[in-house]
XYZ file of C-alpha atoms in Angstrom:
163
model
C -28.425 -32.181 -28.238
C -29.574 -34.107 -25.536
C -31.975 -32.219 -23.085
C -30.817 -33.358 -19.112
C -33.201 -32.536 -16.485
C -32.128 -33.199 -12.358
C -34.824 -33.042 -10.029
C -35.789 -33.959 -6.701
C -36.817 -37.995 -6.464
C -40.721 -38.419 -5.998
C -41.983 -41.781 -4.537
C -43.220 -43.036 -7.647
C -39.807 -42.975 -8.622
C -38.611 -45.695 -6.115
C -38.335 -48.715 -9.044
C -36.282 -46.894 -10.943
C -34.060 -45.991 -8.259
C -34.262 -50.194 -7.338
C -33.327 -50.856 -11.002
C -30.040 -48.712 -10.889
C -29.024 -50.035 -7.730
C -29.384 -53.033 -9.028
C -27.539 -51.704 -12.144
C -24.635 -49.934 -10.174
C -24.265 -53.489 -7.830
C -23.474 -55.548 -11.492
C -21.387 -52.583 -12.794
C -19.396 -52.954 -9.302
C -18.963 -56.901 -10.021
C -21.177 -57.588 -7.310
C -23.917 -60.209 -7.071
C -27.625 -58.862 -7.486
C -27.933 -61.065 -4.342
C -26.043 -58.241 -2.934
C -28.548 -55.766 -3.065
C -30.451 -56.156 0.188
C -32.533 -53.431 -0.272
C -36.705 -53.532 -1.485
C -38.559 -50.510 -2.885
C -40.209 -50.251 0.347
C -36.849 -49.476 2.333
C -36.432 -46.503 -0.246
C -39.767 -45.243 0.333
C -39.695 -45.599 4.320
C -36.372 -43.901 4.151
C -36.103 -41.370 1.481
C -39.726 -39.858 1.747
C -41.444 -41.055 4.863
C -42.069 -39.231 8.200
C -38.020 -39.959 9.651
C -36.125 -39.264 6.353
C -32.347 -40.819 6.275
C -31.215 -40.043 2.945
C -32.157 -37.962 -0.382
C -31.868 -38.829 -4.009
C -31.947 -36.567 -7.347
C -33.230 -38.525 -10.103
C -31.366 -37.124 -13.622
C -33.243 -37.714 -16.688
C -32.133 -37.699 -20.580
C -34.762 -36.739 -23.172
C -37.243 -37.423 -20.512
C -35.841 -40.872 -19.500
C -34.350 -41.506 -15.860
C -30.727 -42.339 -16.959
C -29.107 -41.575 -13.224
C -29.195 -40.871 -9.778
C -27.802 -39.511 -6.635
C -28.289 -40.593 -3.108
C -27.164 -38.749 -0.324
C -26.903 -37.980 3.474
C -25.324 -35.383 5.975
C -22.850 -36.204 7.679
C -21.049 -33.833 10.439
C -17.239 -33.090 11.173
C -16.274 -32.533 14.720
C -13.083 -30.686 13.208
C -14.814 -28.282 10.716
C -17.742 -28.017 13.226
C -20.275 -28.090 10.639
C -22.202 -30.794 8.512
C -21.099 -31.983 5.440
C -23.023 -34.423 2.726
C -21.632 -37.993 1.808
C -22.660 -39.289 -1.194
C -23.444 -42.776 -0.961
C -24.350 -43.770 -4.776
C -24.108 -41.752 -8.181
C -25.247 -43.989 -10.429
C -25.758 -43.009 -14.586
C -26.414 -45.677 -16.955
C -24.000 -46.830 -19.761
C -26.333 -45.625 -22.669
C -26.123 -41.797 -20.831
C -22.256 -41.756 -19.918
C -20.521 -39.197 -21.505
C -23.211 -36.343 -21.648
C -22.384 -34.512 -18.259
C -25.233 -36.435 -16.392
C -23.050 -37.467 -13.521
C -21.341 -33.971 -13.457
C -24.865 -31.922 -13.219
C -25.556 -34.703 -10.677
C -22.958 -33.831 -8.154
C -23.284 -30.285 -9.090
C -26.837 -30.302 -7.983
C -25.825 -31.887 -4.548
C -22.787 -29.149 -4.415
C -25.309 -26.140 -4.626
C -27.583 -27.842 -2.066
C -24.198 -27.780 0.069
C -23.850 -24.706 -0.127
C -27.153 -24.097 0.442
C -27.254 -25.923 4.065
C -24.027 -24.206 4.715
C -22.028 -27.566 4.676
C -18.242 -27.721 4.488
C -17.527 -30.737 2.625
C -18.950 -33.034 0.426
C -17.536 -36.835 0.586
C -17.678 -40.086 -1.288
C -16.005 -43.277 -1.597
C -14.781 -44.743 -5.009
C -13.610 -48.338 -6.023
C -9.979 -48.335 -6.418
C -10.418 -49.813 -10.297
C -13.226 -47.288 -11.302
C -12.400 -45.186 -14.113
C -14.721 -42.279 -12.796
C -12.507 -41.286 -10.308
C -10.458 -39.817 -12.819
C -13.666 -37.593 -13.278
C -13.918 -36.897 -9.549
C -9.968 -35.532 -9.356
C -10.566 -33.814 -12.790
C -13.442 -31.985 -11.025
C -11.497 -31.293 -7.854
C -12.480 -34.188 -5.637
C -9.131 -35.314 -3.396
C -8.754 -38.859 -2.825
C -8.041 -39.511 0.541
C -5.050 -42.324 0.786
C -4.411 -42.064 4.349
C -7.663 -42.860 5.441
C -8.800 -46.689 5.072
C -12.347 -47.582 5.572
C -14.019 -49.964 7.614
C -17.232 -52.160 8.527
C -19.070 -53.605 11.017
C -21.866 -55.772 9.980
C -24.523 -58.446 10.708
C -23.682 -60.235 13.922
C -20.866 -58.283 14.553
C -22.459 -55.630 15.322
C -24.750 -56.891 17.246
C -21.649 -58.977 19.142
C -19.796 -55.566 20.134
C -23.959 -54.142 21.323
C -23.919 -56.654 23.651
C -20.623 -55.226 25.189
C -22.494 -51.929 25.792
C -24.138 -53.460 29.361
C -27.126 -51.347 29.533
């Protein structure tokens, strides 16, 4: 049986974490080109001095096979934070052994641990894990449609602000 370790990310870690991004972009049909992001925007911004996200790193056999990145977020109507997960990642060779389950699980206990209400995260609409996600009581949220403001948009609505 397959031994599965999750543990806290560690800076030397921030390749690997590149490399499934990477991964997860070509698994979502996207370009590589997509994937903005250097190792240096991990390490400014999931260990250095003004942290803005957290990632578990889950290992097979002593091999990083996954990964979870995370956030808080806050609801004005439950009055408490909550914890979006922006990417669970496991690669193809480790799907199947619970990885992605002990993932979440280990960002559920930290929930509870930080006395957050909810935890969130978006899905592609032709992903097969979401299946996973209802099966392990995840609701999909149909009446809520997401948007995005990017690039020079945003920076077309700043200008409204007039300060």
């Amino acid at each position: 049986m397959a031994e599965i370790r999750i543990r806290p990310a560690e800076p030397s870690d921030v390749s690997a974490i590149h490399a499934m991004v990477c991964e997860l972009a070509l698994y979502e049909r996207e370009p590589l080109a997509s994937v903005e992001a250097r190792e240096e925007d991990y390490l400014r911004d999931c260990f250095g001095p003004a942290r803005r996200c957290e990632v578990l790193i889950g290992e097979v056999d002593a091999r990083v096979e996954g990964f979870v990145m995370f956030f808080p977020d806050y609801s004005t109507w439950v009055g408490r934070a909550g914890i979006h997960v922006e990417d669970l990642f496991v690669r193809e060779a480790a799907r199947g052994l619970g990885l992605g389950r002990r993932l979440l699980a280990a960002v559920a206990q930290i929930a509870l641990q930080r006395g957050c209400k909810r935890l969130d995260l978006a899905v592609l609409d032709w992903n097969p894990a979401r299946k996973l996600y209802e099966r392990w009581g995840f609701t999909p949220l149909a009446q809520w449609i997401p948007y995005r403001l990017a690039g020079a948009d945003i920076a077309r609505l700043a200008a409204e602000a007039g300060n």
